[in-house]
Amino acid sequence: MALSMHKDSVNKQMDSSKYVRYTPEQVEALERVYTECPKPSSLRRQQLIRECPILSNIEPKQIKVWFQNRRCREKQRKEASRLQTVNRKLTAMNKLLMEENDRLQKQVSHLVYENGYMRQQLQSASGTTTDNSCESVVMSGQQQQQQNPTPQHPQRDANNPAGLLAIAEETLAEFLSKATGTAVDWVQMIGMKPGPDSIGIVAVSRNCSGVAARACGLVSLEPTKVAEILKERPSWFRDCRSIDVLSAIPTGNGGTIELIYMQTYAPTTLAAARDFWTLRYTTSLEDGSLVICERSLTSSTGGPAGPPTTSFVRAEVLPSGYLIRPCEGGGSIIHIVDHVDLDAWSVPEVLRPLYESSKILAQKMTVAALRHIRQIAQESSGEIQYGGGRQPAVLRTFSQRLCRGFNDAVNGFADDGWSLMGSDGVEDVTVMINSSPNKFLGSQYSTSMFSTFGGGVLCAKASMLLQNVPPALLVRFLREHRSEWADYGVDAYSAACLKASPYAVPCARPGGFPGSQVILPLAHTVEHEEFLEVVRLEGHAFSPEDVALARDMYLLQLCSGVDENAVGACAQLVFAPIDESFADDAPLLPSGFRVIPLDPKSDGPAATRTLDLASTLEVGAGGARPAGEADLNGYNLRSVLTIAFQFTFESHLRDNVAAMARQYVRSVVGSVQRVAMAISPSRLSSHMGPKPLPGSPEALTLARWICRSYRIHTGGELFRVESQASDAILKQLWLHSDAILCCSVKTNASPVFTFANQAGLDMLETTLVALQDIMLDKILDEAGRKILCSEFSKIMQQGFAYLPAGICLSSMGRPVSYDQAIAWKVLNDDDSNHCLAFMFLNWSFV
């Protein structure tokens, strides 16, 4: 009996798995269903058999098997396609690396020859009595000039295409010698490792006139599309204010010569902006590659003179450009060379490193171009999906408008309508006004932002030098701890400017209005070097006249350059108030911070540091930060900080707004200086020991009170003191694994936190200074608040209470779970109530 059942089972399996040959008509019918539903249910398969008579001779199980096989084939096809794409990338990258290796071999041969020549010169000099040191210096200078030839040409007629073509062909030859040859001594940038998913190979110049950067990489776009994107320079070069093609001349070889005038923004308020007058040559090479090369037209190169300018310093583009080669199987290999002379001698000496740094040029232009093309390529292929129903192009436009608006504010060009406002006697803050809103129509502003009674835009700005502050670390802190520097009333005024009638001008009082921020991610670039987000500022009103402060406010915020390992990267935080509707054409009035490194990174021994502001403010020296963070050798010796805040104003309130803006920027500068001093790695000793604790007598006394009160009320010890040192209790309290927090006990105000140990600060994602802006009821959820209210009288009478497991929120809005909480009264030496203490056991982020 059992053997018979086994045979029947085997026969059924064989029947269900036997091969079925389908007719073309049957396959077509099944394919139609597969297109609509790749995984139909049993009912859908039975319905299919009923609706298609040509499938009536096929069993439902066979149709199920067909769909399984079809899905498997589709999966295999996609995987094969993916592997082919990876293989093409690796093949192209291998070709690129082999070419780079050949170029480096040539460079090595050249250096070996120079080294031998110098040895010979030194030997001959030491073997004779004649001093030839001057001669050897001259020879060395001649060799240096040979690396960067600057041919002299007679003035060429602007109306003579043959003369311009000669300049273009010379530019092409010099550009190619830099892109694929050894005309410039290239040194690979740290952290730029080649690979199929990397940004590419990035190098900077060493010992050449001006500053230069070079990059080569792979993108999955065709050469013509890449060329089109690269020519649209304002879309990816954030410092480009305008680019005008004043003349275009076709050449006999199918190319084009263009005469271009470009204006760029100054990155700070301390130096004038640069402009360029260049010839751009677009042509094709014999191997099918596209070339776009460019150089400035000067008296030494020949060619027509450029347009005169008054607000700009004329800088020079040395032969630069793009070599775009088609890649087998699709895509392109791109070589980029940027070589400029920014006339560094015309800026203050302290700022010259900014204009003499090849690394900064590489980040701002060369790498930015490659990243932008990669971003477009991934968006085009559907690899990047953003939420919120926004198209990637719309989000990119928001980022560009924020940067452009901030750059306009920092520079304040007269042809945009900006004019300088009189000083109040102190020159630390510059105030400019723009009473011509029509100048901005069609760009980042809107007439809805200006009163019918007349008004305009006011900008208060300042630049300052910072010592030993990593730009990325500073901007990260400013982003995450807005309450350290921002004034809630000023934020409310800026938000009210979007409405029809702004309320009265506030008195700037940083931190005067406690409020929390919630950061909502919106978009980010491929390598997360820049991200766009919406910040919600939660409103609080303490009196009827502050009703405008009760509304939540929203900021559109762009943050970039917060990777501490990116050499020469500018860190920036730019934001603009928006309303709840957040339309695609929403008016933006950006303000923010920009921090640019002035010196190369130090190469000292690795160490660690903390991002905790309060611990360094209170303690004097920093301590350990989590593993995986950047090392101490990642900081810059000096950097320049630029701050600009914009406000709209009505004509009759102009002076009031100006006074408020000055006061506000000064208070922000003071706050940023305090933050910068606190997080400066130079405050760390070269021999890092254990993290020091808040060592004031008040902290020692409070620690003793907390432990003594816990013992009095609960009958147990908070922890066993293992040392007789005077600060042993404080040390163990500070390093206790559970979060211990103290808050004020005032009958007429909400409890505000006054102290937390390290675990408490970590749980709330805050600092000892920012802790004082956090109220107890804001971190507890509704259930936690109800339990605390019900147990409050017990705490005050009995001295302590155990609270059940629950959820609370960090200052950044992240939920935190805990297994249990203990609350107890902290008594002072007179046994009077000093504060309430809470201990959250076994907490963790949800």
Short mmCIF file of N, CA and C in Angstrom, two decimals, residues 21-162:
data_model
loop_
_atom_site.label_atom_id
_atom_site.label_comp_id
_atom_site.label_asym_id
_atom_site.label_seq_id
_atom_site.Cartn_x
_atom_site.Cartn_y
_atom_site.Cartn_z
N ARG A 21 5.91 21.83 -24.95
CA ARG A 21 6.30 22.70 -26.06
C ARG A 21 5.14 23.65 -26.36
N TYR A 22 5.40 24.97 -26.26
CA TYR A 22 4.37 25.98 -26.45
C TYR A 22 4.41 26.49 -27.89
N THR A 23 3.25 26.78 -28.43
CA THR A 23 3.19 27.37 -29.77
C THR A 23 3.49 28.87 -29.65
N PRO A 24 3.89 29.52 -30.75
CA PRO A 24 4.13 30.98 -30.69
C PRO A 24 2.93 31.76 -30.20
N GLU A 25 1.72 31.33 -30.55
CA GLU A 25 0.51 32.03 -30.11
C GLU A 25 0.35 31.92 -28.59
N GLN A 26 0.63 30.71 -28.07
CA GLN A 26 0.53 30.53 -26.62
C GLN A 26 1.57 31.39 -25.88
N VAL A 27 2.79 31.42 -26.41
CA VAL A 27 3.84 32.23 -25.78
C VAL A 27 3.46 33.71 -25.79
N GLU A 28 2.87 34.14 -26.92
CA GLU A 28 2.47 35.55 -27.01
C GLU A 28 1.41 35.90 -25.98
N ALA A 29 0.44 34.98 -25.80
CA ALA A 29 -0.62 35.22 -24.81
C ALA A 29 -0.04 35.25 -23.39
N LEU A 30 0.86 34.33 -23.10
CA LEU A 30 1.47 34.31 -21.77
C LEU A 30 2.35 35.55 -21.53
N GLU A 31 3.05 35.99 -22.56
CA GLU A 31 3.90 37.19 -22.42
C GLU A 31 3.07 38.42 -22.12
N ARG A 32 1.88 38.50 -22.76
CA ARG A 32 1.01 39.66 -22.50
C ARG A 32 0.63 39.71 -21.02
N VAL A 33 0.28 38.54 -20.47
CA VAL A 33 -0.09 38.50 -19.06
C VAL A 33 1.11 38.81 -18.18
N TYR A 34 2.29 38.29 -18.56
CA TYR A 34 3.50 38.50 -17.77
C TYR A 34 3.85 39.99 -17.70
N THR A 35 3.63 40.70 -18.82
CA THR A 35 3.91 42.14 -18.83
C THR A 35 3.05 42.86 -17.80
N GLU A 36 1.78 42.42 -17.68
CA GLU A 36 0.87 43.08 -16.73
C GLU A 36 1.11 42.59 -15.30
N CYS A 37 1.36 41.27 -15.16
CA CYS A 37 1.50 40.69 -13.83
C CYS A 37 2.51 39.55 -13.88
N PRO A 38 3.76 39.78 -13.47
CA PRO A 38 4.79 38.73 -13.56
C PRO A 38 4.53 37.53 -12.63
N LYS A 39 3.73 37.74 -11.58
CA LYS A 39 3.48 36.65 -10.64
C LYS A 39 1.98 36.51 -10.38
N PRO A 40 1.23 35.92 -11.36
CA PRO A 40 -0.22 35.81 -11.21
C PRO A 40 -0.60 34.77 -10.15
N SER A 41 -1.71 35.03 -9.49
CA SER A 41 -2.21 34.10 -8.47
C SER A 41 -2.84 32.88 -9.14
N SER A 42 -3.19 31.90 -8.35
CA SER A 42 -3.83 30.68 -8.87
C SER A 42 -5.14 31.02 -9.56
N LEU A 43 -5.93 31.91 -8.97
CA LEU A 43 -7.20 32.33 -9.59
C LEU A 43 -6.96 33.03 -10.93
N ARG A 44 -5.92 33.86 -10.96
CA ARG A 44 -5.62 34.58 -12.22
C ARG A 44 -5.19 33.62 -13.31
N ARG A 45 -4.42 32.56 -12.94
CA ARG A 45 -4.00 31.57 -13.93
C ARG A 45 -5.18 30.78 -14.48
N GLN A 46 -6.13 30.43 -13.58
CA GLN A 46 -7.33 29.72 -14.04
C GLN A 46 -8.18 30.60 -14.94
N GLN A 47 -8.27 31.87 -14.57
CA GLN A 47 -9.01 32.83 -15.41
C GLN A 47 -8.36 32.95 -16.79
N LEU A 48 -7.02 32.92 -16.82
CA LEU A 48 -6.28 33.00 -18.08
C LEU A 48 -6.63 31.84 -19.00
N ILE A 49 -6.71 30.64 -18.42
CA ILE A 49 -7.05 29.46 -19.22
C ILE A 49 -8.46 29.59 -19.79
N ARG A 50 -9.38 30.13 -18.97
CA ARG A 50 -10.77 30.29 -19.46
C ARG A 50 -10.85 31.34 -20.56
N GLU A 51 -10.07 32.44 -20.41
CA GLU A 51 -10.16 33.53 -21.39
C GLU A 51 -9.41 33.24 -22.68
N CYS A 52 -8.40 32.36 -22.63
CA CYS A 52 -7.60 32.05 -23.82
C CYS A 52 -7.78 30.58 -24.18
N PRO A 53 -8.61 30.28 -25.12
CA PRO A 53 -8.85 28.87 -25.51
C PRO A 53 -7.57 28.16 -25.97
N ILE A 54 -6.61 28.94 -26.52
CA ILE A 54 -5.39 28.29 -27.02
C ILE A 54 -4.55 27.72 -25.89
N LEU A 55 -4.88 28.07 -24.63
CA LEU A 55 -4.16 27.54 -23.48
C LEU A 55 -4.92 26.42 -22.78
N SER A 56 -6.05 26.01 -23.35
CA SER A 56 -6.91 25.04 -22.67
C SER A 56 -6.27 23.66 -22.55
N ASN A 57 -5.33 23.34 -23.45
CA ASN A 57 -4.70 22.02 -23.39
C ASN A 57 -3.50 21.98 -22.44
N ILE A 58 -3.25 23.07 -21.73
CA ILE A 58 -2.12 23.14 -20.78
C ILE A 58 -2.66 23.16 -19.36
N GLU A 59 -2.07 22.35 -18.51
CA GLU A 59 -2.50 22.26 -17.13
C GLU A 59 -2.11 23.54 -16.36
N PRO A 60 -2.91 23.90 -15.36
CA PRO A 60 -2.58 25.09 -14.54
C PRO A 60 -1.19 25.01 -13.92
N LYS A 61 -0.77 23.78 -13.51
CA LYS A 61 0.57 23.66 -12.92
C LYS A 61 1.65 23.99 -13.93
N GLN A 62 1.43 23.63 -15.18
CA GLN A 62 2.42 23.93 -16.22
C GLN A 62 2.52 25.44 -16.47
N ILE A 63 1.37 26.08 -16.41
CA ILE A 63 1.39 27.55 -16.58
C ILE A 63 2.12 28.20 -15.41
N LYS A 64 1.92 27.67 -14.20
CA LYS A 64 2.65 28.18 -13.03
C LYS A 64 4.15 28.03 -13.24
N VAL A 65 4.57 26.84 -13.75
CA VAL A 65 5.99 26.60 -14.01
C VAL A 65 6.51 27.55 -15.07
N TRP A 66 5.69 27.84 -16.11
CA TRP A 66 6.13 28.76 -17.17
C TRP A 66 6.44 30.14 -16.58
N PHE A 67 5.55 30.63 -15.70
CA PHE A 67 5.77 31.95 -15.09
C PHE A 67 7.00 31.93 -14.18
N GLN A 68 7.22 30.81 -13.46
CA GLN A 68 8.42 30.72 -12.63
C GLN A 68 9.68 30.79 -13.49
N ASN A 69 9.68 30.02 -14.59
CA ASN A 69 10.83 30.04 -15.49
C ASN A 69 11.04 31.41 -16.12
N ARG A 70 9.90 32.04 -16.46
CA ARG A 70 9.99 33.37 -17.10
C ARG A 70 10.59 34.38 -16.14
N ARG A 71 10.18 34.33 -14.87
CA ARG A 71 10.75 35.25 -13.88
C ARG A 71 12.24 34.96 -13.67
N CYS A 72 12.58 33.68 -13.68
CA CYS A 72 13.99 33.30 -13.50
C CYS A 72 14.84 33.80 -14.67
N ARG A 73 14.29 33.68 -15.91
CA ARG A 73 15.03 34.17 -17.07
C ARG A 73 15.21 35.68 -17.01
N GLU A 74 14.17 36.36 -16.56
CA GLU A 74 14.24 37.82 -16.45
C GLU A 74 15.30 38.23 -15.42
N LYS A 75 15.34 37.53 -14.30
CA LYS A 75 16.33 37.82 -13.27
C LYS A 75 17.74 37.56 -13.80
N GLN A 76 17.90 36.42 -14.54
CA GLN A 76 19.22 36.11 -15.09
C GLN A 76 19.64 37.14 -16.13
N ARG A 77 18.64 37.59 -16.93
CA ARG A 77 18.96 38.60 -17.96
C ARG A 77 19.44 39.90 -17.31
N LYS A 78 18.75 40.33 -16.24
CA LYS A 78 19.15 41.56 -15.55
C LYS A 78 20.53 41.41 -14.92
N GLU A 79 20.78 40.25 -14.32
CA GLU A 79 22.08 40.02 -13.70
C GLU A 79 23.18 40.00 -14.75
N ALA A 80 22.89 39.34 -15.90
CA ALA A 80 23.88 39.31 -16.98
C ALA A 80 24.17 40.71 -17.50
N SER A 81 23.10 41.52 -17.61
CA SER A 81 23.27 42.89 -18.08
C SER A 81 24.11 43.70 -17.10
N ARG A 82 23.83 43.47 -15.80
CA ARG A 82 24.60 44.19 -14.77
C ARG A 82 26.07 43.81 -14.82
N LEU A 83 26.34 42.51 -14.96
CA LEU A 83 27.72 42.05 -15.01
C LEU A 83 28.43 42.56 -16.26
N GLN A 84 27.71 42.63 -17.38
CA GLN A 84 28.30 43.18 -18.60
C GLN A 84 28.67 44.64 -18.39
N THR A 85 27.78 45.39 -17.70
CA THR A 85 28.06 46.80 -17.43
C THR A 85 29.30 46.94 -16.54
N VAL A 86 29.37 46.12 -15.49
CA VAL A 86 30.53 46.16 -14.60
C VAL A 86 31.79 45.79 -15.37
N ASN A 87 31.67 44.79 -16.24
CA ASN A 87 32.83 44.36 -17.03
C ASN A 87 33.31 45.48 -17.95
N ARG A 88 32.35 46.17 -18.58
CA ARG A 88 32.73 47.30 -19.45
C ARG A 88 33.41 48.39 -18.64
N LYS A 89 32.88 48.66 -17.44
CA LYS A 89 33.51 49.67 -16.59
C LYS A 89 34.93 49.27 -16.22
N LEU A 90 35.09 48.00 -15.84
CA LEU A 90 36.42 47.54 -15.43
C LEU A 90 37.39 47.56 -16.60
N THR A 91 36.90 47.18 -17.80
CA THR A 91 37.75 47.21 -18.99
C THR A 91 38.20 48.64 -19.28
N ALA A 92 37.23 49.56 -19.23
CA ALA A 92 37.56 50.96 -19.50
C ALA A 92 38.50 51.52 -18.43
N MET A 93 38.23 51.16 -17.16
CA MET A 93 39.09 51.64 -16.08
C MET A 93 40.49 51.06 -16.21
N ASN A 94 40.57 49.79 -16.63
CA ASN A 94 41.89 49.17 -16.84
C ASN A 94 42.66 49.91 -17.93
N LYS A 95 41.95 50.24 -19.01
CA LYS A 95 42.58 51.00 -20.09
C LYS A 95 43.07 52.35 -19.59
N LEU A 96 42.22 53.00 -18.77
CA LEU A 96 42.57 54.30 -18.21
C LEU A 96 43.80 54.20 -17.32
N LEU A 97 43.84 53.15 -16.47
CA LEU A 97 44.97 52.98 -15.57
C LEU A 97 46.25 52.66 -16.33
N MET A 98 46.14 51.87 -17.42
CA MET A 98 47.32 51.58 -18.22
C MET A 98 47.88 52.84 -18.86
N GLU A 99 46.96 53.71 -19.35
CA GLU A 99 47.41 54.97 -19.94
C GLU A 99 48.05 55.85 -18.87
N GLU A 100 47.44 55.87 -17.67
CA GLU A 100 48.00 56.66 -16.58
C GLU A 100 49.37 56.11 -16.18
N ASN A 101 49.51 54.79 -16.20
CA ASN A 101 50.79 54.18 -15.88
C ASN A 101 51.86 54.57 -16.90
N ASP A 102 51.48 54.57 -18.21
CA ASP A 102 52.43 55.00 -19.25
C ASP A 102 52.86 56.44 -19.03
N ARG A 103 51.89 57.30 -18.68
CA ARG A 103 52.20 58.71 -18.45
C ARG A 103 53.15 58.86 -17.26
N LEU A 104 52.89 58.08 -16.20
CA LEU A 104 53.75 58.15 -15.02
C LEU A 104 55.15 57.63 -15.33
N GLN A 105 55.24 56.60 -16.19
CA GLN A 105 56.56 56.10 -16.59
C GLN A 105 57.36 57.18 -17.31
N LYS A 106 56.68 57.92 -18.18
CA LYS A 106 57.36 59.02 -18.86
C LYS A 106 57.81 60.08 -17.87
N GLN A 107 56.92 60.35 -16.89
CA GLN A 107 57.26 61.36 -15.88
C GLN A 107 58.46 60.91 -15.06
N VAL A 108 58.50 59.62 -14.71
CA VAL A 108 59.63 59.08 -13.95
C VAL A 108 60.92 59.22 -14.76
N SER A 109 60.85 58.86 -16.05
CA SER A 109 62.04 58.98 -16.92
C SER A 109 62.54 60.42 -16.96
N HIS A 110 61.58 61.35 -17.06
CA HIS A 110 61.94 62.77 -17.09
C HIS A 110 62.62 63.19 -15.79
N LEU A 111 62.05 62.72 -14.65
CA LEU A 111 62.63 63.08 -13.35
C LEU A 111 64.02 62.45 -13.16
N VAL A 112 64.17 61.20 -13.64
CA VAL A 112 65.49 60.55 -13.55
C VAL A 112 66.53 61.34 -14.33
N TYR A 113 66.11 61.79 -15.53
CA TYR A 113 67.04 62.58 -16.36
C TYR A 113 67.40 63.88 -15.64
N GLU A 114 66.39 64.56 -15.08
CA GLU A 114 66.66 65.82 -14.37
C GLU A 114 67.56 65.57 -13.16
N ASN A 115 67.31 64.46 -12.44
CA ASN A 115 68.11 64.14 -11.26
C ASN A 115 69.58 63.91 -11.66
N GLY A 116 69.78 63.15 -12.75
CA GLY A 116 71.14 62.93 -13.23
C GLY A 116 71.83 64.21 -13.64
N TYR A 117 71.06 65.09 -14.30
CA TYR A 117 71.62 66.37 -14.74
C TYR A 117 72.03 67.22 -13.54
N MET A 118 71.16 67.24 -12.49
CA MET A 118 71.48 68.02 -11.30
C MET A 118 72.70 67.45 -10.57
N ARG A 119 72.82 66.13 -10.51
CA ARG A 119 74.00 65.51 -9.89
C ARG A 119 75.27 65.93 -10.62
N GLN A 120 75.20 65.90 -11.96
CA GLN A 120 76.35 66.28 -12.77
C GLN A 120 76.74 67.73 -12.52
N GLN A 121 75.72 68.60 -12.43
CA GLN A 121 75.98 70.01 -12.19
C GLN A 121 76.63 70.22 -10.82
N LEU A 122 76.13 69.49 -9.81
CA LEU A 122 76.68 69.64 -8.46
C LEU A 122 78.12 69.14 -8.39
N GLN A 123 78.40 68.01 -9.06
CA GLN A 123 79.75 67.47 -9.06
C GLN A 123 80.73 68.40 -9.75
N SER A 124 80.31 68.94 -10.90
CA SER A 124 81.20 69.85 -11.63
C SER A 124 81.41 71.13 -10.84
N ALA A 125 80.36 71.56 -10.12
CA ALA A 125 80.49 72.79 -9.31
C ALA A 125 81.44 72.56 -8.15
N SER A 126 81.39 71.39 -7.51
CA SER A 126 82.28 71.11 -6.38
C SER A 126 83.71 70.85 -6.82
N GLY A 127 83.93 70.47 -8.11
CA GLY A 127 85.27 70.17 -8.61
C GLY A 127 85.99 71.38 -9.16
N THR A 128 85.37 72.54 -9.20
CA THR A 128 86.01 73.76 -9.71
C THR A 128 85.98 74.83 -8.66
N THR A 129 86.81 75.84 -8.87
CA THR A 129 86.86 76.94 -7.90
C THR A 129 85.84 78.02 -8.22
N THR A 130 85.25 77.95 -9.40
CA THR A 130 84.29 78.98 -9.79
C THR A 130 82.93 78.67 -9.18
N ASP A 131 82.31 79.69 -8.66
CA ASP A 131 80.98 79.51 -8.06
C ASP A 131 79.94 79.53 -9.17
N ASN A 132 79.35 78.38 -9.43
CA ASN A 132 78.33 78.29 -10.48
C ASN A 132 76.93 78.19 -9.91
N SER A 133 76.73 78.52 -8.63
CA SER A 133 75.41 78.34 -8.03
C SER A 133 74.36 79.19 -8.72
N CYS A 134 74.73 80.40 -9.07
CA CYS A 134 73.77 81.26 -9.75
C CYS A 134 73.39 80.67 -11.09
N GLU A 135 74.41 80.11 -11.78
CA GLU A 135 74.14 79.54 -13.10
C GLU A 135 73.18 78.36 -12.97
N SER A 136 73.39 77.49 -11.92
CA SER A 136 72.52 76.34 -11.77
C SER A 136 71.09 76.77 -11.46
N VAL A 137 70.95 77.86 -10.69
CA VAL A 137 69.61 78.38 -10.41
C VAL A 137 68.95 78.84 -11.70
N VAL A 138 69.72 79.52 -12.54
CA VAL A 138 69.17 79.98 -13.82
C VAL A 138 68.73 78.80 -14.66
N MET A 139 69.59 77.75 -14.71
CA MET A 139 69.25 76.56 -15.49
C MET A 139 67.97 75.92 -14.96
N SER A 140 67.87 75.84 -13.61
CA SER A 140 66.67 75.25 -13.02
C SER A 140 65.44 76.06 -13.39
N GLY A 141 65.59 77.39 -13.38
CA GLY A 141 64.48 78.24 -13.78
C GLY A 141 64.09 78.04 -15.22
N GLN A 142 65.11 77.83 -16.07
CA GLN A 142 64.80 77.60 -17.48
C GLN A 142 64.03 76.30 -17.66
N GLN A 143 64.43 75.26 -16.90
CA GLN A 143 63.71 74.00 -16.99
C GLN A 143 62.27 74.17 -16.52
N GLN A 144 62.10 74.96 -15.47
CA GLN A 144 60.74 75.18 -14.96
C GLN A 144 59.89 75.88 -16.02
N GLN A 145 60.47 76.83 -16.72
CA GLN A 145 59.71 77.53 -17.75
C GLN A 145 59.35 76.60 -18.89
N GLN A 146 60.21 75.61 -19.15
CA GLN A 146 59.91 74.69 -20.23
C GLN A 146 58.69 73.84 -19.90
N GLN A 147 58.44 73.61 -18.61
CA GLN A 147 57.26 72.84 -18.24
C GLN A 147 55.98 73.61 -18.48
N ASN A 148 56.03 74.91 -18.45
CA ASN A 148 54.85 75.75 -18.64
C ASN A 148 55.16 76.82 -19.69
N PRO A 149 55.28 76.44 -20.95
CA PRO A 149 55.65 77.42 -21.97
C PRO A 149 54.58 78.47 -22.13
N THR A 150 55.01 79.71 -22.30
CA THR A 150 54.09 80.81 -22.56
C THR A 150 54.55 81.53 -23.82
N PRO A 151 54.17 80.98 -24.97
CA PRO A 151 54.64 81.56 -26.23
C PRO A 151 54.14 82.98 -26.42
N GLN A 152 54.99 83.79 -26.99
CA GLN A 152 54.62 85.17 -27.28
C GLN A 152 54.15 85.28 -28.74
N HIS A 153 53.07 85.99 -28.93
CA HIS A 153 52.52 86.12 -30.28
C HIS A 153 52.22 87.58 -30.56
N PRO A 154 52.33 88.01 -31.80
CA PRO A 154 51.89 89.36 -32.15
C PRO A 154 50.39 89.47 -32.01
N GLN A 155 49.91 90.70 -31.85
CA GLN A 155 48.47 90.93 -31.72
C GLN A 155 47.75 90.40 -32.95
N ARG A 156 46.71 89.57 -32.70
CA ARG A 156 45.97 88.98 -33.81
C ARG A 156 44.64 89.70 -33.97
N ASP A 157 44.22 89.83 -35.19
CA ASP A 157 43.01 90.57 -35.51
C ASP A 157 41.79 89.79 -35.05
N ALA A 158 40.88 90.47 -34.32
CA ALA A 158 39.67 89.81 -33.85
C ALA A 158 38.80 89.34 -35.00
N ASN A 159 38.88 90.00 -36.14
CA ASN A 159 38.05 89.64 -37.28
C ASN A 159 38.76 88.65 -38.21
N ASN A 160 39.88 88.14 -37.78
CA ASN A 160 40.64 87.22 -38.61
C ASN A 160 40.49 85.80 -38.06
N PRO A 161 39.60 84.97 -38.64
CA PRO A 161 39.40 83.61 -38.12
C PRO A 161 40.68 82.78 -38.18
N ALA A 162 41.53 83.02 -39.15
CA ALA A 162 42.76 82.23 -39.26
C ALA A 162 43.65 82.46 -38.04
#
